[in-house]
């Protein structure tokens, strides 16, 4: 079980929850569980979400493990120039 | 791949040196092939007809006269680019931006295109296309567009991120919010508060090379595109989707690039060139004019930003609040969201809140520009921070050092930071001789900090060892700033050979697996990780081949400084085998030797910089002269220090231009009035002093050598550093970028 913090727009789509507890071992499972629990999140996830694990931002490594007790933060998927 | 701590103490052989770039000779002798330098037998010339109106319904387009003009081989409109986006609104916006469908949404919006036997005929044909417009009210100013009674640009836009969901359309496509703590309670405790509204005007990336491509769609369904781009794999993906082509049948080859800075991460004319070629059955070359580049591509957002920051008497920032309105052009975007994330990222804050609004305007579709959205937010925040330091009675640097984020700080955008470099850049600035140099009359000094995320992304690399022992490195990230040199250094470092034995090339989309584009400061970061991985895979094969040649177990072979070395009591006396010797024997030991790598290079480290600027202001004319400028930035590990310094200097130069001169100027008719470098003035060498740089190396724990991206952060602090310098010189807080002479005079007279 990991605790995940959602940024503002995601929290609104997750029935107002800014923090949720999810049973997930990696980012792929995290997205799947969140999508099942909060269908409103799916369009935002399709648009792209990044996951910060203990401060390091992951955009595409969905196999990345979520260590117990880690700080997990969902952020918009950003583009650069 | 994580940082190898042994590299921290080790002396690199190749990495950290400054060899001449492999593309340098061709570039200074005119042999390098840029987008417009490619030609094909039988090619046609494409030209695009653009709307002269800021906002208009396209009632009818009559192309019959143009089609009848001798020499015209194809005319296309939106009807030739049917909507194949399957509900993907982001792709639909790209399609509509490439060729207007129902409405022209800005001055310069493409409405039709022709392909003809020469440029003269193509231009004549454009004049024969009759477009019937129904003019609509327009709005080009971000604050006016934000107002409830503004002309509506898209009646399907309902603001996202607002609860309850609005019941009517507006020009605000999204609201986003970040932060933590209780800002209102924190502000109530503040002993000093600064509250101001800042504005920045829209700028262009200002790349010297206009967009250019040659498209060739064959009758067998295959297609080629030669194009100037920052991301040929992404261009392939977008063009294939918009044209209904299979990605594997569209081969995209990137040319040399004369600047991109984010503006060449988006497709503009390339789908149109492909549509023309498909219709004409011949290759089509399409090169934008400078006027088109300004009117139809790449500008950044114009912004309007409210900032309020409170501090205690001891200099602790107790609360920080910002509301950011960013223009997106006529399509939904997420530019203010990024500004809201970066605004206060440099600081350790208990109570912070940022709210971003994406605002539609009748201007070109906003595009990424080097650390997109961060410079404007930094201008507003760093200006207010400077003013707050004065109110508290602290030195500007000391005030920032006291409040700087550090490892373990909860970032204003959410997560907790790992090891970061903001504190060391501030300490370096505090101790820099620049800060102690005397100033003269009408001169001021300013400093400012900046933050950018940096990204990694999908990356694929091939490393091939020739039978003569030289190495070909095929990478898929377009070289925008010297990455071929940097990646050759990395390959040489890993293999233990000389830099001159490695040649890096940018492979086309049919020769290598998918690569994300060169954006987010990822080129050297991610492709160096893939190159290290590919080299290590090649070394495994080299060791196995040496083991064959010696007839000993591969476990007894190590790789040291470019040689296979036999270990163990029974064969320890075997003479080492060089890479060249092993390569020469490869034909009889198993064939070609190569290393391949495909990775997702996540884990790019965030980046911070602090800049110092000295400026002189003529109080009679408002003219400014930058006297001295210093950049201090964390690079993690500088692979090729000269190109790291070049990135620092380039970002600072662009930021100085943005701060002092550059802006899109629209008339009341909604038309752009300065679509050219004569009236849109970017700084030239004679405008700038030599920009001094200081590279800090705080290793990124997620890269084997500790590398961080360096390409973007350097444009974040200059707007604020220059504004603080001007404000200190004239004694008036500057709130509006660019600080052109009329604005400075107006501020002095206010």
XYZ file of C-alpha atoms in Angstrom, chain B residues 150-676:
527
model
C -14.335 39.166 -24.329
C -15.052 38.013 -27.888
C -15.360 34.219 -27.728
C -12.734 32.388 -29.776
C -13.980 28.819 -29.419
C -17.540 28.221 -28.250
C -16.741 24.648 -27.172
C -14.149 25.660 -24.576
C -15.449 25.088 -21.046
C -12.837 25.825 -18.369
C -11.355 22.632 -16.969
C -10.174 22.408 -13.373
C -13.029 24.481 -11.987
C -15.603 23.111 -9.577
C -18.489 23.356 -10.272
C -18.019 23.013 -14.018
C -18.918 26.320 -15.742
C -22.178 26.359 -17.679
C -20.893 28.548 -20.519
C -17.909 28.743 -22.802
C -15.085 31.217 -22.242
C -11.565 31.932 -23.444
C -10.100 30.209 -20.377
C -9.416 26.584 -21.242
C -8.027 25.418 -17.898
C -7.338 26.435 -14.318
C -4.549 24.674 -12.436
C -3.358 25.043 -8.874
C -0.288 23.974 -6.910
C 1.025 24.576 -3.439
C 0.800 23.594 0.196
C 0.258 25.103 3.625
C -2.106 27.950 4.494
C -1.150 30.980 2.410
C -3.712 33.349 3.912
C -2.719 32.516 7.491
C 0.955 32.814 6.571
C 0.445 36.161 4.881
C -1.347 37.448 7.969
C 1.823 36.802 10.004
C 4.093 38.623 7.550
C 5.962 41.727 8.704
C 6.639 42.799 5.134
C 4.572 42.151 2.028
C 5.215 42.890 -1.637
C 2.292 42.693 -4.022
C 2.491 43.584 -7.688
C 1.212 42.656 -11.145
C 3.764 41.956 -13.869
C 3.375 41.576 -17.619
C 5.505 39.999 -20.292
C 4.929 40.298 -24.010
C 4.907 37.507 -26.566
C 8.264 36.608 -28.086
C 9.519 34.299 -30.807
C 12.316 31.760 -30.423
C 14.093 33.727 -33.125
C 15.911 30.825 -34.764
C 17.898 32.013 -37.761
C 16.855 29.148 -40.034
C 13.223 29.305 -41.203
C 11.193 26.102 -41.319
C 11.988 24.116 -44.455
C 11.233 20.666 -45.829
C 11.038 18.543 -48.948
C 8.185 16.025 -49.064
C 7.964 13.171 -51.509
C 4.917 10.884 -51.489
C 5.324 8.024 -53.909
C 2.535 6.325 -55.811
C 3.346 3.085 -53.944
C 2.258 4.637 -50.648
C 5.718 5.240 -49.235
C 6.885 8.722 -48.427
C 10.010 10.630 -47.482
C 10.366 13.889 -45.640
C 13.641 15.812 -45.315
C 13.118 18.473 -42.733
C 14.650 20.865 -40.267
C 13.321 19.656 -36.905
C 14.186 18.963 -33.296
C 12.422 15.608 -33.451
C 12.124 13.685 -36.693
C 10.526 10.657 -35.029
C 7.792 12.836 -33.554
C 7.322 14.584 -36.910
C 6.914 11.144 -38.502
C 4.312 10.180 -35.925
C 2.321 13.393 -36.308
C 2.537 13.593 -40.104
C 1.646 9.911 -40.512
C -1.405 10.316 -38.304
C -2.575 13.504 -39.999
C -2.031 12.116 -43.514
C -3.320 8.609 -42.814
C 0.036 6.985 -43.573
C 1.617 4.000 -41.871
C 4.508 5.290 -39.774
C 6.938 2.726 -41.165
C 6.210 3.915 -44.710
C 7.132 7.508 -43.920
C 10.873 7.996 -43.551
C 11.894 11.294 -42.014
C 15.453 12.562 -42.234
C 16.509 15.545 -40.159
C 18.763 18.203 -41.628
C 21.266 20.324 -39.770
C 19.337 22.784 -37.669
C 19.823 26.523 -37.539
C 18.225 26.921 -34.150
C 15.027 25.526 -32.734
C 14.725 26.319 -29.017
C 11.393 24.473 -28.862
C 9.924 26.038 -31.999
C 10.878 23.029 -34.091
C 9.219 20.498 -31.819
C 5.868 21.123 -33.532
C 4.760 20.411 -37.109
C 3.610 23.449 -39.068
C 3.982 23.196 -42.840
C 5.239 19.615 -43.099
C 1.784 17.949 -43.306
C 0.842 20.538 -45.930
C 3.949 19.741 -47.997
C 3.115 16.038 -47.815
C -0.491 16.713 -48.852
C 0.718 18.791 -51.812
C 3.175 16.074 -52.858
C 0.514 13.390 -52.569
C -1.844 15.401 -54.750
C 0.755 16.500 -57.323
C 2.567 13.160 -57.470
C 5.904 14.975 -57.305
C 8.320 16.091 -54.606
C 7.418 19.426 -53.019
C 9.836 21.793 -51.353
C 8.333 24.210 -48.864
C 10.424 26.915 -47.206
C 8.790 29.522 -45.007
C 9.598 33.197 -45.362
C 10.635 35.121 -42.245
C 7.246 36.834 -42.319
C 5.540 33.426 -42.170
C 7.812 32.236 -39.382
C 6.734 35.167 -37.230
C 3.056 35.162 -38.169
C 2.397 31.458 -38.055
C 4.926 29.625 -35.897
C 6.302 29.343 -32.482
C 5.609 32.314 -30.209
C 5.720 31.969 -26.479
C 2.870 33.117 -24.238
C 2.195 36.703 -23.358
C 1.541 36.796 -19.629
C -0.048 38.754 -16.842
C 1.010 37.631 -13.366
C -0.095 38.763 -9.887
C 2.465 38.054 -7.164
C 2.205 38.513 -3.415
C 5.024 37.459 -1.077
C 5.289 37.991 2.669
C 8.358 37.799 4.920
C 9.127 37.936 8.621
C 11.547 40.482 10.103
C 14.296 37.857 10.223
C 14.071 37.429 6.441
C 12.106 34.182 6.359
C 9.527 34.076 3.576
C 6.341 33.121 5.385
C 3.909 32.969 2.432
C 3.964 33.210 -1.361
C 1.057 33.509 -3.756
C 0.805 33.960 -7.523
C -1.933 33.998 -10.140
C -0.653 33.486 -13.653
C -2.534 34.173 -16.895
C -0.750 32.829 -19.998
C -1.913 33.205 -23.592
C -2.111 29.964 -25.590
C -2.989 31.245 -29.041
C -6.422 30.126 -30.229
C -6.151 26.567 -28.888
C -6.205 25.044 -25.419
C -2.793 24.698 -23.803
C -1.034 24.042 -20.527
C 1.460 26.890 -20.460
C 0.255 28.629 -17.297
C 0.270 25.268 -15.556
C 4.025 25.006 -16.121
C 4.494 28.593 -15.002
C 2.539 27.795 -11.849
C 4.783 24.794 -11.174
C 8.073 26.611 -11.660
C 7.251 30.026 -10.168
C 8.461 29.406 -6.605
C 10.520 26.243 -7.219
C 13.745 27.886 -6.030
C 12.484 28.449 -2.500
C 11.771 26.646 0.738
C 8.234 27.718 1.557
C 5.827 26.630 4.269
C 2.862 28.313 2.650
C 2.682 28.633 -1.103
C -0.072 28.754 -3.718
C 0.041 29.237 -7.471
C -2.969 29.350 -9.774
C -2.614 29.209 -13.540
C -5.131 30.193 -16.231
C -4.757 29.172 -19.888
C -6.166 31.985 -22.022
C -7.156 31.739 -25.682
C -6.273 34.716 -27.894
C -6.295 35.415 -31.644
C -2.570 34.941 -32.025
C -0.496 32.021 -33.376
C -0.632 28.749 -31.437
C 1.792 29.068 -28.537
C 4.791 26.785 -28.823
C 7.518 25.626 -26.500
C 10.423 28.007 -26.029
C 13.432 26.886 -23.969
C 12.187 26.054 -20.449
C 8.703 26.960 -21.646
C 6.714 29.267 -19.364
C 9.365 29.421 -16.640
C 11.134 32.701 -17.569
C 7.972 34.791 -17.250
C 7.053 33.318 -13.862
C 10.633 33.809 -12.687
C 10.527 37.453 -13.836
C 7.495 38.145 -11.658
C 8.652 36.174 -8.616
C 12.316 37.223 -8.685
C 11.340 40.880 -9.108
C 9.097 40.659 -6.056
C 11.764 38.747 -4.113
C 14.283 41.497 -4.841
C 11.893 44.159 -3.641
C 11.047 42.144 -0.547
C 14.746 41.749 0.322
C 15.067 45.543 0.285
C 12.028 45.933 2.544
C 13.436 43.408 4.997
C 16.774 45.167 4.823
C 18.780 42.229 3.539
C 21.180 41.842 0.672
C 19.427 40.296 -2.363
C 21.766 37.272 -2.425
C 21.702 36.676 1.334
C 17.901 36.868 1.340
C 17.741 34.199 -1.343
C 20.340 32.012 0.389
C 18.290 32.155 3.583
C 15.172 30.983 1.753
C 16.680 28.701 -0.889
C 15.321 25.189 -1.366
C 17.663 22.364 -0.437
C 17.708 18.587 -0.308
C 14.606 17.542 1.616
C 12.640 20.732 0.848
C 9.066 20.181 -0.310
C 9.004 21.830 -3.740
C 6.291 24.393 -4.400
C 4.960 22.055 -7.122
C 4.745 19.089 -4.754
C 7.525 16.537 -4.381
C 10.465 16.654 -1.996
C 13.805 17.554 -3.603
C 16.790 15.216 -3.740
C 20.278 16.724 -4.071
C 19.913 20.100 -5.837
C 22.115 23.000 -6.809
C 20.287 26.242 -6.005
C 22.241 26.856 -2.782
C 25.663 26.302 -4.392
C 24.826 28.619 -7.325
C 23.859 31.352 -4.859
C 27.008 30.849 -2.794
C 29.072 30.989 -5.988
C 27.375 34.239 -6.992
C 27.917 35.713 -3.523
C 31.642 35.038 -3.847
C 31.962 35.981 -7.518
C 34.155 39.023 -8.297
C 31.312 40.361 -10.436
C 29.266 41.085 -7.299
C 32.048 43.227 -5.868
C 32.867 45.251 -8.990
C 32.091 48.996 -8.678
C 29.197 50.568 -10.587
C 29.063 54.000 -12.191
C 26.393 56.643 -12.660
C 23.077 55.422 -14.101
C 24.261 51.842 -13.696
C 22.532 49.075 -11.768
C 23.213 45.481 -10.822
C 20.588 42.765 -10.631
C 20.625 39.079 -9.909
C 18.023 36.357 -10.115
C 17.545 32.601 -9.807
C 15.853 30.142 -12.130
C 14.632 26.557 -12.156
C 13.806 23.999 -14.811
C 12.737 20.375 -14.571
C 14.771 18.668 -17.353
C 13.490 15.470 -18.936
C 14.776 12.176 -20.284
C 12.541 10.080 -22.483
C 12.610 7.317 -25.055
C 16.017 6.886 -26.636
C 17.618 4.382 -29.008
C 21.264 4.216 -30.071
C 23.450 1.984 -32.246
C 27.210 1.749 -31.892
C 28.980 -0.030 -34.765
C 32.655 -0.940 -34.712
C 34.261 -1.019 -38.154
C 36.922 -3.530 -39.146
C 39.510 -0.756 -38.953
C 38.642 -0.150 -35.316
C 36.793 3.127 -35.818
C 33.333 3.595 -34.375
C 30.085 4.818 -35.919
C 27.559 6.044 -33.410
C 23.998 6.365 -34.716
C 21.731 8.412 -32.459
C 18.137 9.543 -32.824
C 18.173 12.791 -30.879
C 18.720 15.707 -33.249
C 21.946 17.602 -32.541
C 20.896 21.153 -31.679
C 23.887 22.238 -29.625
C 26.915 20.014 -30.172
C 25.626 16.670 -28.910
C 27.434 14.718 -31.632
C 30.681 15.863 -30.064
C 29.482 15.130 -26.531
C 28.211 11.670 -27.425
C 31.421 10.841 -29.268
C 33.291 11.766 -26.094
C 31.070 9.453 -24.076
C 31.568 6.558 -26.520
C 35.321 7.161 -26.491
C 35.303 7.255 -22.688
C 33.467 3.953 -22.338
C 35.425 2.112 -25.035
C 38.748 3.595 -23.961
C 39.626 4.924 -27.403
C 40.410 8.327 -28.871
C 37.616 10.819 -29.609
C 38.818 11.069 -33.217
C 38.004 7.384 -33.740
C 34.274 7.974 -33.163
C 31.876 9.530 -35.646
C 28.346 10.273 -34.472
C 25.515 10.681 -36.974
C 21.813 11.412 -36.591
C 20.045 8.374 -38.038
C 16.784 8.696 -39.973
C 13.521 7.242 -38.695
C 13.848 4.043 -40.732
C 17.316 3.251 -39.398
C 16.799 3.361 -35.665
C 14.120 2.736 -33.050
C 11.897 5.550 -31.859
C 13.437 8.548 -30.121
C 11.638 11.355 -28.380
C 12.646 14.738 -29.675
C 15.486 16.904 -28.472
C 13.575 18.930 -25.924
C 13.519 19.272 -22.172
C 17.331 19.522 -22.138
C 17.401 15.803 -22.824
C 19.656 15.396 -25.878
C 23.007 14.767 -24.214
C 21.487 13.486 -20.967
C 19.427 10.690 -22.489
C 21.529 9.821 -25.533
C 24.657 9.642 -23.371
C 22.900 7.088 -21.170
C 21.966 5.088 -24.261
C 25.494 5.469 -25.655
C 27.040 4.214 -22.415
C 24.681 1.255 -22.474
C 25.405 0.521 -26.161
C 29.157 0.783 -25.582
C 28.996 -1.568 -22.635
C 27.052 -4.050 -24.769
C 29.719 -3.759 -27.458
C 32.431 -4.337 -24.862
C 30.761 -7.622 -23.887
C 31.136 -8.737 -27.497
C 34.698 -7.433 -27.729
C 35.637 -9.453 -24.647
C 34.012 -12.567 -26.107
C 35.879 -12.110 -29.393
C 39.169 -11.664 -27.557
C 38.418 -14.805 -25.576
C 37.948 -16.645 -28.871
C 41.194 -15.290 -30.260
C 43.046 -16.392 -27.127
C 40.987 -19.576 -26.665
C 40.331 -18.803 -23.017
C 37.071 -18.392 -21.042
C 35.409 -14.994 -21.508
C 35.194 -14.646 -17.726
C 38.962 -14.307 -17.755
C 38.887 -11.289 -20.065
C 38.428 -7.749 -18.813
C 38.249 -4.455 -20.710
C 40.710 -1.764 -19.714
C 41.555 1.497 -21.535
C 40.560 0.241 -24.973
C 42.117 -3.211 -24.643
C 41.057 -6.718 -23.810
C 43.200 -7.932 -20.914
C 43.619 -11.611 -20.052
C 43.493 -12.415 -16.352
C 44.392 -15.477 -14.362
C 47.430 -17.565 -13.566
C 47.457 -19.614 -16.795
C 47.093 -16.797 -19.334
C 47.937 -13.619 -17.491
C 50.993 -13.141 -19.629
C 49.081 -12.891 -22.901
C 49.699 -9.522 -24.550
C 46.668 -7.210 -24.479
C 44.474 -7.037 -27.569
C 43.451 -3.584 -28.716
C 39.971 -2.747 -29.989
C 41.537 -2.285 -33.412
C 43.077 -5.790 -33.361
C 39.844 -7.403 -32.248
C 37.869 -5.478 -34.892
C 40.298 -6.511 -37.622
C 39.715 -10.157 -36.767
C 35.943 -9.808 -36.460
C 35.238 -11.405 -39.858
C 36.446 -14.762 -38.552
C 35.335 -14.468 -34.928
C 31.601 -14.059 -35.477
C 31.111 -11.114 -37.825
C 30.362 -7.427 -37.172
C 30.747 -6.034 -33.670
C 28.068 -3.645 -32.485
C 26.313 -2.477 -29.382
C 22.667 -1.479 -29.276
C 20.618 0.215 -26.633
C 17.003 1.168 -26.205
C 16.067 2.887 -22.967
C 13.673 5.225 -21.256
C 16.032 7.756 -19.759
C 13.941 8.821 -16.804
C 15.587 10.445 -13.807
C 16.863 13.674 -15.303
C 17.878 15.886 -12.423
C 16.220 19.245 -11.863
C 18.409 22.214 -12.646
C 19.014 25.626 -11.065
C 20.928 28.715 -12.140
C 21.714 32.137 -10.748
C 22.621 35.083 -12.977
C 24.153 38.524 -12.390
C 23.603 41.471 -14.720
C 25.083 44.990 -14.804
C 23.277 47.506 -16.948
C 23.488 51.184 -17.790
C 20.357 53.194 -18.532
C 20.287 56.510 -20.365
C 17.644 58.445 -18.379
C 16.989 60.808 -21.283
C 16.272 58.201 -23.957
C 15.510 55.054 -21.948
C 18.177 53.190 -23.926
C 19.968 50.387 -22.104
C 23.394 48.782 -22.417
C 24.276 45.467 -20.772
C 27.751 46.014 -19.316
C 28.524 42.685 -17.724
C 26.694 39.381 -17.366
C 27.548 36.215 -15.417
C 25.843 32.801 -15.458
C 26.337 30.256 -12.685
C 24.632 26.912 -13.271
C 24.806 23.312 -12.132
C 25.593 20.887 -14.998
C 25.877 17.705 -12.944
C 28.881 16.741 -15.050
C 29.956 18.812 -18.069
C 30.660 16.306 -20.853
C 31.971 18.966 -23.256
C 32.454 22.113 -21.152
C 32.652 24.448 -24.163
C 29.169 23.458 -25.309
C 27.825 23.652 -21.778
C 29.166 27.204 -21.630
C 27.614 27.820 -25.051
C 24.223 26.750 -23.735
C 24.612 29.057 -20.737
C 25.604 31.981 -22.960
C 22.912 31.290 -25.560
C 20.127 31.146 -22.985
C 21.361 34.345 -21.365
C 21.554 36.130 -24.732
C 18.003 35.105 -25.635
C 16.771 36.136 -22.207
C 18.436 39.527 -22.473
C 16.712 40.096 -25.830
C 13.384 39.076 -24.305
C 13.958 41.398 -21.355
C 14.947 44.477 -23.320
C 13.572 44.493 -26.852
C 11.646 41.551 -28.222
C 7.863 41.587 -28.473
C 5.041 40.843 -30.887
C 3.188 44.065 -31.639
C -0.405 43.757 -32.841
C -2.500 46.539 -34.310
C -6.108 47.203 -33.432
C -6.974 45.189 -36.533
C -5.424 42.118 -34.934
C -2.577 41.976 -37.437
C 1.049 41.505 -36.481
C 2.957 44.699 -37.221
C 6.584 43.602 -36.816
C 6.976 40.258 -38.576
C 10.672 40.595 -39.390
